[in-house]
Amino acid sequence: MDSDIARRSLESARAETTGLIDQMSARLASVVDAAAEETADDEHDPEGSTLAFERGQLVAQIERSQARVIEIDIALERIALGTYGICERCGSQIGPDRLDVLPAARLCITCANTRDQSRQW
Ligand SMILES: [Zn+2]
């Protein structure tokens, strides 16, 4: 796979993901504010639990997105080092189809499947 294409797709995925994190963080801040007001008004307001649920969802989504940004950064670093697209486990080329779907993939499909099945490195 052409590493320039990979880098561009990783960079756009990164921009998209950080944009999402900003949106979700802003939403989270307003949910936290709303929850604080609800609590001040009435501790037993059923709205309160809905807000708490949404807050939990947002925190989980933000954490997943942050983990994704880290994965993307690692992949960009690997492009810079010239090791992008090479399986970290067996050293063979990762298929372009796999990199298309998972641009931050660090294992070839064979190793990824082996790892999923055995949970061993
Ligand atoms: Zn491999």
Tab-separated table of C-alpha atoms and ligand atoms in Angstrom:
chain	number	residue	atom	x	y	z
A	1	MET	CA	0.000	0.000	0.000
A	2	ASP	CA	1.221	3.489	-0.859
A	3	SER	CA	2.267	5.050	2.438
A	4	ASP	CA	1.245	8.557	1.298
A	5	ILE	CA	-2.300	7.335	0.757
A	6	ALA	CA	-2.218	5.558	4.115
A	7	ARG	CA	-0.913	8.674	5.845
A	8	ARG	CA	-3.598	10.863	4.303
A	9	SER	CA	-6.368	8.473	5.260
A	10	LEU	CA	-4.972	8.185	8.796
A	11	GLU	CA	-4.717	11.962	9.096
A	12	SER	CA	-8.294	12.471	7.955
A	13	ALA	CA	-9.490	9.718	10.321
A	14	ARG	CA	-7.561	11.444	13.104
A	15	ALA	CA	-9.110	14.859	12.332
A	16	GLU	CA	-12.555	13.284	12.200
A	17	THR	CA	-12.029	11.465	15.499
A	18	THR	CA	-10.644	14.497	17.353
A	19	GLY	CA	-13.589	16.548	15.992
A	20	LEU	CA	-15.952	13.925	17.410
A	21	ILE	CA	-14.150	14.024	20.758
A	22	ASP	CA	-14.610	17.839	20.839
A	23	GLN	CA	-18.321	17.489	20.073
A	24	MET	CA	-18.813	14.757	22.654
A	25	SER	CA	-16.824	16.692	25.271
A	26	ALA	CA	-18.999	19.769	24.707
A	27	ARG	CA	-22.109	17.601	24.988
A	28	LEU	CA	-20.712	15.956	28.115
A	29	ALA	CA	-20.080	19.370	29.701
A	30	SER	CA	-23.689	20.413	29.062
A	31	VAL	CA	-24.986	17.089	30.419
A	32	VAL	CA	-22.885	17.546	33.550
A	33	ASP	CA	-24.240	21.087	33.953
A	34	ALA	CA	-27.818	19.934	33.416
A	35	ALA	CA	-27.323	17.108	35.915
A	36	ALA	CA	-25.956	19.568	38.485
A	37	GLU	CA	-29.030	21.774	38.029
A	38	GLU	CA	-31.374	18.791	38.252
A	39	THR	CA	-29.735	17.695	41.481
A	40	ALA	CA	-30.064	21.209	42.900
A	41	ASP	CA	-33.768	21.337	41.963
A	42	ASP	CA	-34.864	17.900	42.970
A	43	GLU	CA	-32.708	14.930	43.794
A	44	HIS	CA	-35.459	12.492	42.885
A	45	ASP	CA	-36.204	13.898	39.456
A	46	PRO	CA	-36.292	10.975	36.973
A	47	GLU	CA	-34.476	13.218	34.477
A	48	GLY	CA	-31.445	12.805	36.693
A	49	SER	CA	-30.937	9.123	35.901
A	50	THR	CA	-31.367	9.723	32.155
A	51	LEU	CA	-28.647	12.345	32.329
A	52	ALA	CA	-26.412	10.036	34.326
A	53	PHE	CA	-26.922	7.337	31.695
A	54	GLU	CA	-26.112	9.722	28.865
A	55	ARG	CA	-23.058	10.911	30.737
A	56	GLY	CA	-21.823	7.321	31.096
A	57	GLN	CA	-22.369	6.701	27.380
A	58	LEU	CA	-20.510	9.863	26.436
A	59	VAL	CA	-17.577	9.068	28.714
A	60	ALA	CA	-17.309	5.575	27.180
A	61	GLN	CA	-17.495	6.996	23.633
A	62	ILE	CA	-14.874	9.630	24.384
A	63	GLU	CA	-12.558	6.991	25.860
A	64	ARG	CA	-12.981	4.767	22.797
A	65	SER	CA	-12.277	7.700	20.493
A	66	GLN	CA	-9.200	8.707	22.462
A	67	ALA	CA	-7.902	5.142	22.224
A	68	ARG	CA	-8.487	5.333	18.470
A	69	VAL	CA	-6.495	8.567	18.177
A	70	ILE	CA	-3.607	6.841	19.989
A	71	GLU	CA	-3.818	3.893	17.560
A	72	ILE	CA	-3.762	6.321	14.633
A	73	ASP	CA	-0.757	8.162	16.100
A	74	ILE	CA	1.095	4.868	16.453
A	75	ALA	CA	0.291	4.048	12.813
A	76	LEU	CA	1.518	7.490	11.675
A	77	GLU	CA	4.716	6.921	13.618
A	78	ARG	CA	5.127	3.567	11.898
A	79	ILE	CA	4.745	5.269	8.514
A	80	ALA	CA	7.494	7.724	9.508
A	81	LEU	CA	9.714	4.805	10.570
A	82	GLY	CA	8.945	2.863	7.410
A	83	THR	CA	7.440	-0.070	9.296
A	84	TYR	CA	3.829	0.687	8.392
A	85	GLY	CA	1.887	-2.212	6.927
A	86	ILE	CA	4.277	-4.798	8.343
A	87	CYS	CA	2.887	-7.239	10.893
A	88	GLU	CA	4.401	-6.652	14.335
A	89	ARG	CA	4.212	-10.326	15.126
A	90	CYS	CA	5.419	-12.251	12.081
A	91	GLY	CA	6.944	-9.443	10.003
A	92	SER	CA	4.962	-10.153	6.858
A	93	GLN	CA	3.037	-7.565	4.855
A	94	ILE	CA	-0.439	-6.728	6.088
A	95	GLY	CA	-2.906	-7.074	3.201
A	96	PRO	CA	-4.050	-3.803	1.585
A	97	ASP	CA	-7.674	-4.883	2.017
A	98	ARG	CA	-7.146	-5.119	5.754
A	99	LEU	CA	-5.394	-1.728	5.883
A	100	ASP	CA	-8.286	-0.240	3.926
A	101	VAL	CA	-10.729	-1.300	6.610
A	102	LEU	CA	-8.350	-0.900	9.564
A	103	PRO	CA	-5.695	1.679	8.636
A	104	ALA	CA	-4.191	1.417	12.130
A	105	ALA	CA	-3.864	-2.406	12.019
A	106	ARG	CA	-0.616	-3.657	13.554
A	107	LEU	CA	-1.049	-7.355	12.866
A	108	CYS	CA	-1.679	-9.260	9.650
A	109	ILE	CA	-5.011	-11.020	9.358
A	110	THR	CA	-3.474	-14.416	10.210
A	111	CYS	CA	-1.840	-13.170	13.396
A	112	ALA	CA	-4.921	-11.148	14.389
A	113	ASN	CA	-7.069	-14.268	14.031
A	114	THR	CA	-4.572	-16.397	15.945
A	115	ARG	CA	-4.440	-13.838	18.719
A	116	ASP	CA	-8.234	-13.607	18.947
A	117	GLN	CA	-8.540	-17.356	19.211
A	118	SER	CA	-5.766	-18.064	21.660
A	119	ARG	CA	-5.393	-14.681	23.389
A	120	GLN	CA	-1.665	-15.265	23.318
A	121	TRP	CA	1.042	-13.225	21.705
B	1	ZN	ZN	1.476	-11.633	11.133
